[in-house]
Coordinates of C-alpha atoms in Angstrom, one line a residue:
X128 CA 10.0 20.7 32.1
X129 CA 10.8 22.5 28.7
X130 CA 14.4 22.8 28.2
X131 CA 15.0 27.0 27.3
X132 CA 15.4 27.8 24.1
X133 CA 19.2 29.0 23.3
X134 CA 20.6 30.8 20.1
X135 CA 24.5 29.5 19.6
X136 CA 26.6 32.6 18.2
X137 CA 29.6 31.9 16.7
X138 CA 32.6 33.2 18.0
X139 CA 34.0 34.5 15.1
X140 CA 31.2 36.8 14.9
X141 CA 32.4 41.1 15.6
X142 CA 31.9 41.5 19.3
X143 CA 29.2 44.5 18.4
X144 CA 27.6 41.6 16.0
X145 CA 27.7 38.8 19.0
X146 CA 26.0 41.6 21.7
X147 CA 23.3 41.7 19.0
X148 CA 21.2 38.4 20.2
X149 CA 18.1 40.6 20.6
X150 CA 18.1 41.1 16.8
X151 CA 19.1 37.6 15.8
X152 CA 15.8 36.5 18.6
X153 CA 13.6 39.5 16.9
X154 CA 14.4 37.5 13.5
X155 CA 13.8 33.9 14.6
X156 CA 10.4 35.6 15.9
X157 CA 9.3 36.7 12.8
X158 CA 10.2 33.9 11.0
X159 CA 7.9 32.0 13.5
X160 CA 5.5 34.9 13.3
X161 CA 5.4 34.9 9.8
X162 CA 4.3 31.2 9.6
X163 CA 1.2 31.4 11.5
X164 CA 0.4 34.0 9.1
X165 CA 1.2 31.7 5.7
X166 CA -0.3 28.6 7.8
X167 CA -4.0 30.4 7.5
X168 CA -3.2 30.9 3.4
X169 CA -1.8 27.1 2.9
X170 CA -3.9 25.2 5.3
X171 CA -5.5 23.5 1.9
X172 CA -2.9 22.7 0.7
X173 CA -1.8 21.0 3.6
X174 CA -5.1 19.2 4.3
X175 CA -3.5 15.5 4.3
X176 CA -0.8 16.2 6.8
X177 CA -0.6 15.7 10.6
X178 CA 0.7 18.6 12.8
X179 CA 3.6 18.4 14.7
X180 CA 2.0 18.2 18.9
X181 CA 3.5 21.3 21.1
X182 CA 2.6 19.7 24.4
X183 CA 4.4 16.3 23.7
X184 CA 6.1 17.2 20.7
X185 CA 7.3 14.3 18.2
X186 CA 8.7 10.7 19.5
X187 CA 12.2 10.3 19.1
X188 CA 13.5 6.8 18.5
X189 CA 16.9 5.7 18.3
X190 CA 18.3 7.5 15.6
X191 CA 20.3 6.0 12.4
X192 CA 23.4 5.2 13.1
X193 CA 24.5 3.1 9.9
X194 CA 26.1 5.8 7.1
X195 CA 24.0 3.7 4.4
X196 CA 20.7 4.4 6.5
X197 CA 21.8 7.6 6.9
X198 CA 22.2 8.3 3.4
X199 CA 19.0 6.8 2.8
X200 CA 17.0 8.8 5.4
X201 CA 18.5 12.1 3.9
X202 CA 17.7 11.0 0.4
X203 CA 13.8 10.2 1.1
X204 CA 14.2 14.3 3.7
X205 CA 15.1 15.6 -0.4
X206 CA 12.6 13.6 -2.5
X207 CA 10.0 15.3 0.5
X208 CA 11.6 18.9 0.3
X209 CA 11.8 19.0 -3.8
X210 CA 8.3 17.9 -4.5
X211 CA 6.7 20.2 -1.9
X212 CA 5.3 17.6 0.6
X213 CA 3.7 19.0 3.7
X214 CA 6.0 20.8 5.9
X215 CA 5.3 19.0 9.2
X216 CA 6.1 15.4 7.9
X217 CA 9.3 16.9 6.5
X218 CA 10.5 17.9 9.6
X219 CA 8.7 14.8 11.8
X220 CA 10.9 12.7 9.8
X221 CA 14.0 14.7 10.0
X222 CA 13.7 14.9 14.0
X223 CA 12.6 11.3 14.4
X224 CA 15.3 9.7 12.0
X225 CA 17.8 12.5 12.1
X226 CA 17.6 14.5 15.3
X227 CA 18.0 18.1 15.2
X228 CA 22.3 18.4 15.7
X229 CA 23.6 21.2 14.5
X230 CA 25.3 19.2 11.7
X231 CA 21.8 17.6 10.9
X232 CA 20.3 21.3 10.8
X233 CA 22.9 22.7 8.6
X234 CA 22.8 19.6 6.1
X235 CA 18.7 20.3 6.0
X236 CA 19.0 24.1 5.3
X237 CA 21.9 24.4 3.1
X238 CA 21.1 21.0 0.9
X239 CA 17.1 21.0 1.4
X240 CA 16.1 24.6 1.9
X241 CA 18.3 26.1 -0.3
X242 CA 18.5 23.9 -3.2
X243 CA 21.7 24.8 -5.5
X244 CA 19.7 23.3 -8.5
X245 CA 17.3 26.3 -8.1
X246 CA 19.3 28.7 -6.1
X247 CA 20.0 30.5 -9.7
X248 CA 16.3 30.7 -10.9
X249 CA 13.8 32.8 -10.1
X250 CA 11.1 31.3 -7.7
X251 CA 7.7 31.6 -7.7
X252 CA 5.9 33.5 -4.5
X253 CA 4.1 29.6 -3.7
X254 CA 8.0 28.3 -3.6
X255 CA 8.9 31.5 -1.1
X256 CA 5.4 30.7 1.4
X257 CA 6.5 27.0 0.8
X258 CA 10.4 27.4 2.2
X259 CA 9.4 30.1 4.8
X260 CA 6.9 27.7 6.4
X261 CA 9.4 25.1 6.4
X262 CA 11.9 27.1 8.2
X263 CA 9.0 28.2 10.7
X264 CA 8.3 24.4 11.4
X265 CA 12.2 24.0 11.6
X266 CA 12.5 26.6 13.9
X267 CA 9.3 25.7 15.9
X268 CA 10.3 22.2 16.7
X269 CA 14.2 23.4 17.4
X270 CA 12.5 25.5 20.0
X271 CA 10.5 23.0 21.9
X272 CA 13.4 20.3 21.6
X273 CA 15.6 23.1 23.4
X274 CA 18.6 22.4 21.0
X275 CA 21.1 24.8 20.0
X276 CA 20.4 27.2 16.7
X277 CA 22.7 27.7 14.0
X278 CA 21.9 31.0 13.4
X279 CA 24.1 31.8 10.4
X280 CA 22.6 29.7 8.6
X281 CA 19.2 29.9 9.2
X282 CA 19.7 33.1 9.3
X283 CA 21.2 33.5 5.5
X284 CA 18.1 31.7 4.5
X285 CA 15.8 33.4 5.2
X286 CA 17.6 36.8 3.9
X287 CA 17.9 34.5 0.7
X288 CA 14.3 33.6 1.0
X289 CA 13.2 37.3 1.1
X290 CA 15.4 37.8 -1.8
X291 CA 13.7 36.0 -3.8
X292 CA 10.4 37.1 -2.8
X293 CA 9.9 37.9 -6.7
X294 CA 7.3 36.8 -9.7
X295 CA 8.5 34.9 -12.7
X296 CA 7.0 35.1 -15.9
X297 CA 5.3 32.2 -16.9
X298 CA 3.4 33.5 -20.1
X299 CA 2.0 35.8 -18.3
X300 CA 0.6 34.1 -15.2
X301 CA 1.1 35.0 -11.8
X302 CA 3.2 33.0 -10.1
X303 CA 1.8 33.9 -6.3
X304 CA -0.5 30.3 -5.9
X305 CA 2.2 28.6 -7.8
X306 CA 4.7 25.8 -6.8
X307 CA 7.7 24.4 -8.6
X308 CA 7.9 20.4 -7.8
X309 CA 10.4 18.0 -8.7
X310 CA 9.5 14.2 -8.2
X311 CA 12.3 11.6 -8.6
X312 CA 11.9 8.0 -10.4
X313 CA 14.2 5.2 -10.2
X314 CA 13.5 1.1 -11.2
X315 CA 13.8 -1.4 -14.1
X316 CA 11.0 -1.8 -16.9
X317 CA 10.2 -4.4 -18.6
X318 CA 12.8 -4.6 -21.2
X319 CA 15.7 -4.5 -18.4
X320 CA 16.2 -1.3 -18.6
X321 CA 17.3 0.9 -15.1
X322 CA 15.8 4.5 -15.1
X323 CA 16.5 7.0 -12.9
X324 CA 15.6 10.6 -13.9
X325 CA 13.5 13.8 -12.6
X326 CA 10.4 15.4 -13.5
X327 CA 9.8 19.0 -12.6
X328 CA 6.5 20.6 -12.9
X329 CA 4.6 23.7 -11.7
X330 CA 1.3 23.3 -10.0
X331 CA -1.0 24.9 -8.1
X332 CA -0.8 25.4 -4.2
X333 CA -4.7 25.0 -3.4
X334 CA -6.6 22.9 -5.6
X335 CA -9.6 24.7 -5.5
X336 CA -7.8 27.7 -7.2
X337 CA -8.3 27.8 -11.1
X338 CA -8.6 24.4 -13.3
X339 CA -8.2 21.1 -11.3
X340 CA -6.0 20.4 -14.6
X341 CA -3.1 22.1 -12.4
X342 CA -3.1 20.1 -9.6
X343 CA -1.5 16.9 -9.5
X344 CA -3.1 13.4 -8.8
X345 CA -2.4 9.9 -7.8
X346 CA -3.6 8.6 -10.2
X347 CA -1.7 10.1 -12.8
X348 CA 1.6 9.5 -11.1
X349 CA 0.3 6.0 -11.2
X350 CA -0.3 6.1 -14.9
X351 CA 3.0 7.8 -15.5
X352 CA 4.9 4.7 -13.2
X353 CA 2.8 2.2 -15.5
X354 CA 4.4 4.0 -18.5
X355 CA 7.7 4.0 -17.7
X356 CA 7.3 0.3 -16.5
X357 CA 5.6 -1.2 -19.6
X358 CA 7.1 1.1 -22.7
X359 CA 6.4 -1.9 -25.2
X360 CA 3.1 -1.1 -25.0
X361 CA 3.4 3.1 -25.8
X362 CA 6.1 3.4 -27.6
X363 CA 6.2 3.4 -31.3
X364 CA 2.7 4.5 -31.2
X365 CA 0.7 7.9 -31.5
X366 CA -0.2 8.7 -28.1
X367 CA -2.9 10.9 -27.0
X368 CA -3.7 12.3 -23.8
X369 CA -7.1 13.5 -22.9
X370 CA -7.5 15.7 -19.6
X371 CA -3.8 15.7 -19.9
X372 CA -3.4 18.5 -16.6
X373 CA 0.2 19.2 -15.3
X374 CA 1.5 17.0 -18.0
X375 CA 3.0 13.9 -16.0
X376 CA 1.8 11.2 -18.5
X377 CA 3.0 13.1 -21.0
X378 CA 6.3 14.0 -20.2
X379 CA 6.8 10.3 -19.7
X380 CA 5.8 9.3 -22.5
X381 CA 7.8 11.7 -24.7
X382 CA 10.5 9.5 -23.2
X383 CA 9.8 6.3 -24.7
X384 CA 12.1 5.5 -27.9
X385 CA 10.3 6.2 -31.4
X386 CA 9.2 8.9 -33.5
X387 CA 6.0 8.5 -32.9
X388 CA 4.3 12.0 -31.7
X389 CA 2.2 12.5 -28.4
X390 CA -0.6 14.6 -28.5
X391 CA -1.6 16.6 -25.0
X392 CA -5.1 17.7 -25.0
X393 CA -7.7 19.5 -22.0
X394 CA -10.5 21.4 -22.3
X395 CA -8.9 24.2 -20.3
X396 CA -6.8 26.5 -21.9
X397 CA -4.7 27.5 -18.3
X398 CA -4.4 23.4 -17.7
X399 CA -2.7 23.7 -21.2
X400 CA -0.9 27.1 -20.6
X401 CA 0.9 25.6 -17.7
X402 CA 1.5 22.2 -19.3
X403 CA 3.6 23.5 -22.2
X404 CA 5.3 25.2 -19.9
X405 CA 6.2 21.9 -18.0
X406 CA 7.0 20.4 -21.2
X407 CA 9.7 23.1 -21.8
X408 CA 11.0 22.9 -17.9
X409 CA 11.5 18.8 -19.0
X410 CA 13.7 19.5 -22.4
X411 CA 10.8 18.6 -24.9
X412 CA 9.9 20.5 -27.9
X413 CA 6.5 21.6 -28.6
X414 CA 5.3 21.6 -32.6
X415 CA 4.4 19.6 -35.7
X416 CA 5.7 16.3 -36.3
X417 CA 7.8 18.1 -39.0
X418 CA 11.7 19.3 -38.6
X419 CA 11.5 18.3 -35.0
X420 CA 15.0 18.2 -33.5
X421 CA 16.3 15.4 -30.8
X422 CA 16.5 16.9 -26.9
X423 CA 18.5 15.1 -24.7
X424 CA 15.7 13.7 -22.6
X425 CA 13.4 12.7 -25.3
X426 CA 13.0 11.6 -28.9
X427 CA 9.3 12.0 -29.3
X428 CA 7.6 15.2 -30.7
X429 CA 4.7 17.0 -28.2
X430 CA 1.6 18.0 -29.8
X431 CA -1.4 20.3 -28.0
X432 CA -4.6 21.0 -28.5
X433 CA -7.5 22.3 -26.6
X434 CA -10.2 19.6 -26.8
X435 CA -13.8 19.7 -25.8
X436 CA -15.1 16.0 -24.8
X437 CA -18.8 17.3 -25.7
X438 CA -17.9 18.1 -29.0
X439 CA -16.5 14.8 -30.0
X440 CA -13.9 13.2 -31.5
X441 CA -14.5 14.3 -35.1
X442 CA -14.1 18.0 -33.7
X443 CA -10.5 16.9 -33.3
X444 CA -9.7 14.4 -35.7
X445 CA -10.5 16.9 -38.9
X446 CA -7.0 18.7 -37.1
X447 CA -4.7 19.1 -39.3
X448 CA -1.6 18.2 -37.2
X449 CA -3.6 15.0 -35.7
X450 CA -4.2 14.1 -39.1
X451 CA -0.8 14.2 -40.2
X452 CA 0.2 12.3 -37.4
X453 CA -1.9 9.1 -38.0
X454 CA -1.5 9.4 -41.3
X455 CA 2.0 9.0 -40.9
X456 CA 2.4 7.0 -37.9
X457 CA -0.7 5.3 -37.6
X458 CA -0.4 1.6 -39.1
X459 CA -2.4 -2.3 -38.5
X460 CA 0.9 -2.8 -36.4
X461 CA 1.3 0.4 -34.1
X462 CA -2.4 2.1 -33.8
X463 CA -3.2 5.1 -31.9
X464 CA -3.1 4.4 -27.9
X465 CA -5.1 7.1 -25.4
X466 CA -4.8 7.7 -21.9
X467 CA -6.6 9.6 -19.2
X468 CA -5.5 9.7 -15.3
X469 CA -8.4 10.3 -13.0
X470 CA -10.8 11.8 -15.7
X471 CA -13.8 10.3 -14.2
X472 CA -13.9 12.0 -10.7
X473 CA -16.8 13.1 -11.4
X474 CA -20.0 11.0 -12.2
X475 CA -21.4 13.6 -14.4
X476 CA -18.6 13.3 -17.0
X477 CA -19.6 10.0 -17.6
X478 CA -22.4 10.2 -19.8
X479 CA -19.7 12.3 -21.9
X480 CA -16.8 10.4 -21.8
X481 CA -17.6 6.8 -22.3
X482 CA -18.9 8.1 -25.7
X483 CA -16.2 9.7 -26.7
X484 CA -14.0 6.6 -26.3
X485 CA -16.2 4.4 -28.3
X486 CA -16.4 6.6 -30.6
X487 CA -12.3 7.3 -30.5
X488 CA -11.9 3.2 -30.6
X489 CA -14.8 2.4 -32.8
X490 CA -13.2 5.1 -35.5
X491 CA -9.5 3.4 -35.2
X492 CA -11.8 0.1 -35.9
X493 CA -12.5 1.0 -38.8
X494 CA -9.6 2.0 -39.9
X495 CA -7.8 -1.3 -39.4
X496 CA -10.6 -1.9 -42.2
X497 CA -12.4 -4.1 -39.0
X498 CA -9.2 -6.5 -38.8
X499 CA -9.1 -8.6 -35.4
X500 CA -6.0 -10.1 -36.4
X501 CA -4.8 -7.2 -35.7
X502 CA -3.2 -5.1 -32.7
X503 CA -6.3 -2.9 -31.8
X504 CA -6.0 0.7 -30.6
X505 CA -6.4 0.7 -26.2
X506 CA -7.6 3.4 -23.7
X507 CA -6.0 3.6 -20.8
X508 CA -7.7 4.6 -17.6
X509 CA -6.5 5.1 -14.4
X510 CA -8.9 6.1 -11.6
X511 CA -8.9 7.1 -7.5
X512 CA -11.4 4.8 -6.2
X513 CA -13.6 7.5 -4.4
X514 CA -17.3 6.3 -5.0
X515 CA -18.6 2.3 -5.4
X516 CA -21.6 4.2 -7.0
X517 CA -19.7 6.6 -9.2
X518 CA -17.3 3.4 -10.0
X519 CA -20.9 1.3 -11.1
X520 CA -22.0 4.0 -12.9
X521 CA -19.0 4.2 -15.3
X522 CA -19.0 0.3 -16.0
X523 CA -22.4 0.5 -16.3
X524 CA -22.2 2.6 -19.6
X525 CA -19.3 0.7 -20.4
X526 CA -21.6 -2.2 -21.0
X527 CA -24.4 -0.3 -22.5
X528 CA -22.1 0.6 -26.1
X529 CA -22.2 -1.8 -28.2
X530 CA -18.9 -3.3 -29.2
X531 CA -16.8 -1.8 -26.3
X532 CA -14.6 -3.7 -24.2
X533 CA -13.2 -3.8 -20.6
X534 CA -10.8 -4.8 -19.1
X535 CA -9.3 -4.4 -15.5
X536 CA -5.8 -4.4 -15.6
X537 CA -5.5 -3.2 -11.7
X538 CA -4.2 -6.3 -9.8
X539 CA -1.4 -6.6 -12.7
X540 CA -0.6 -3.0 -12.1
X541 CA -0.2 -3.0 -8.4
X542 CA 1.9 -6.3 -8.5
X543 CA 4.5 -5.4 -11.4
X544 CA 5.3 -1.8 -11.8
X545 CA 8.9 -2.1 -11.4
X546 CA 9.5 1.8 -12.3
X547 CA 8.2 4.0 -8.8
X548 CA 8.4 7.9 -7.7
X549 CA 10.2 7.9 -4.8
X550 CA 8.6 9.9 -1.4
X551 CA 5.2 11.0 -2.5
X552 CA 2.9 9.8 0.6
X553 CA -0.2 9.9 -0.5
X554 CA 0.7 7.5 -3.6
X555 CA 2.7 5.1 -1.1
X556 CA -0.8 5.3 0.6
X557 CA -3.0 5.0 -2.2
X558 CA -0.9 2.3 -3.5
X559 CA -1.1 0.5 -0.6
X560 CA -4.9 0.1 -0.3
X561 CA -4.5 -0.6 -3.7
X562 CA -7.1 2.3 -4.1
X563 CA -6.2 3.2 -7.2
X564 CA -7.6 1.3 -10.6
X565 CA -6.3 0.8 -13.8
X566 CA -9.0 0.0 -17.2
X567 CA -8.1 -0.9 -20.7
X568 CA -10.8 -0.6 -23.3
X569 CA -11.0 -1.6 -27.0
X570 CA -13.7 -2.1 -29.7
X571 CA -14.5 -5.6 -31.5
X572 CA -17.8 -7.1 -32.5
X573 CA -17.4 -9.8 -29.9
X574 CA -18.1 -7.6 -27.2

């Protein structure tokens, strides 16, 4: 039998305020009222996750007792909460690891719900639907458990919540089918070096609304943990981006040490909208390679450009600021190096984009004047394994241009990345099957 649910008032509370219970119930039903309602607009965005089972609810094995488990479990509850993960594992691994104490619930409102290091900015309206269904599944499962309610604090967040209910500009875009995200990376690259920093970026809440540019992928969290784990390969060189989306690979790679600029480029103009707006959100300047000025998080300049795939890479290599940049920073020692995160989802690009990269390699050939002695210029691909026959296809015109070599760098990847987001499920999934791939190509007569 259901234990009844029961709503703890504290006694310090006005005697008038304490014989209000109806009002505090009337609240805790809207809140669970109102996220039925934002489950029907979120359920895509959502489509991964489990749902938490009202008959039997969720198991509940012993719970941590050790502070440094503890400290642990609450750590992975924030990495969850900051980079929007869906709202019933949040809260099936807070009541299976945590319980649902009072002290447990106030920690999870006060430090997950109501981050302090956005509690001064301006949310968007995807953040608000985000929190409020958070709190609904909070409240749902506090309800079926039977425990007690702290209802000041819940409470207090959702009057904050509603608050906030307010657009922010973002150049002009609305911010309803927006969220802000924060992802957290920690390890040691190669060259012994321990990292531990954020990355916050806005993306889209459905990823069937607008460009798929603003939605983030495996694969390019993959790419960007490659990056940060191998920076003798990327830094010190121009970098370029193609299909560059929320910015992740970028961002990381405006980290590496050097002067060397970075150039961000997609075909849509909203992908790259909202990925100069990331850049800004992440301390990195946007311009020329000229009278650039040191940020705290990075030392490399950010270039964008809109870029076509059909039209080729002469439509962007007569640019004047990509010019400068290999003029400048180009040499036999430190050539141009491109990378692309999950740019061949879709079998028809193919025909387009294998061209472009021999052609993109086959020009840097020549201007290392067709010296194999050398350091060559390298695209890096990184790829969700969806289709064997999409997969075939691509290696397939791989091996029809002349000159173009392959080579799968994916076992390497999976076994030394020493540089890792921390919390992202479907990554620790992905990773796991070892579903994602990871290609270098390069141009030399012997292929």
């Amino acid at each position: 039998m259901r234990a009844s649910h029961t709503l703890r008032i504290p006694s310090a509370w006005p005697t008038t305020q304490r014989y209000g219970i109806n009002f505090q119930l009337i609240l805790f039903q809207n809140v669970i009222s109102l996220g039925v309602v934002v489950a029907l607009t979120m359920t895509t965005s959502e489509n991964n996750s489990g749902s938490l089972d009202d008959s039997n609810g969720i198991p509940t094995p012993p719970k941590a007792t050790n502070d440094h488990t503890i400290d642990d479990i609450k750590c992975k509850i924030q990495c969850l909460c900051r980079s929007k993960q869906p709202t019933t594992l949040v809260v099936r691994d807070l009541v299976t690891q945590l319980g649902l104490t009072e002290d447990v619930q106030e920690w999870f409102i006060k430090t997950c719900l109501r981050d302090e290091e956005w509690s001064e900015e301006t949310l968007g309206q995807g953040d608000i639907v985000y929190w409020k269904r958070l709190l609904h599944a909070l409240m749902k499962e506090i309800e079926r458990d039977g425990s007690a309610v702290v209802a000041d604090v819940v409470g207090n967040a959702l009057v904050d919540l509603n608050m906030e209910q307010r657009r922010e500009d973002m150049g002009g875009m609305e911010c309803s089918s927006w969220l802000r995200k924060r992802y957290t990376y920690t390890g040691m690259n190669d060259c012994g070096k321990e990292c531990c920093d954020d990355i916050e970026i806005w993306s889209h809440v459905n990823m069937f609304e607008g460009s798929t540019g603003c939605f983030e992928w495996d694969a390019g969290y993959f790419m960007a943990e490659y990056v940060m784990s191998h920076p003798e390969i990327f830094q010190n060189r121009v970098c370029m981006e193609i299909g560059c989306g929320c910015g992740m690979v970028t961002i990381v790679l405006s980290r590496l040490c050097g002067n060397s600029p970075v150039l961000a480029t997609d075909g849509n103009e909203e992908t790259l909208q909202n990925c100069a707006s990331n850049m800004k959100r992440n301390g990195i300047n946007i311009g020329s390679c000229h009278g650039y000025e040191q940020q705290e998080h990075t030392c490399r300049p950010v270039m964008m450009k809109c870029f076509q795939w059909e039209h080729g890479w002469h439509s962007l290599v007569q640019d004047e600021m990509l010019q400068e940049a290999l003029n400048n920073h180009t040499n036999t020692s430190a050539p141009l190096c491109v990378l692309g995160a999950d740019i061949l989802y879709d079998p028809e690009i193919i025909p387009t984009i294998v061209p472009l990269i021999a052609e993109i390699l086959e020009y840097m050939y020549q201007l290392r004047h067709g010296d194999e002695s050398t350091n060559p210029s390298y695209v890096y691909l990184s790829t969700r394994r969806r289709s064997d026959t999409t997969l075939e296809k691509f290696l397939n015109a791989v091996k029809v241009e002349p000159h173009l070599c392959i080579e799968d760098l994916s076992e390497h990847a999976h076994a030394t990345d020493a540089i890792r987001f921390c919390h992202i499920p479907s990554l620790d999934d992905s990773r796991t099957a070892e579903s994602i791939l990871l290609h270098r190509l390069w141009y030399s007569i012997e292929c």
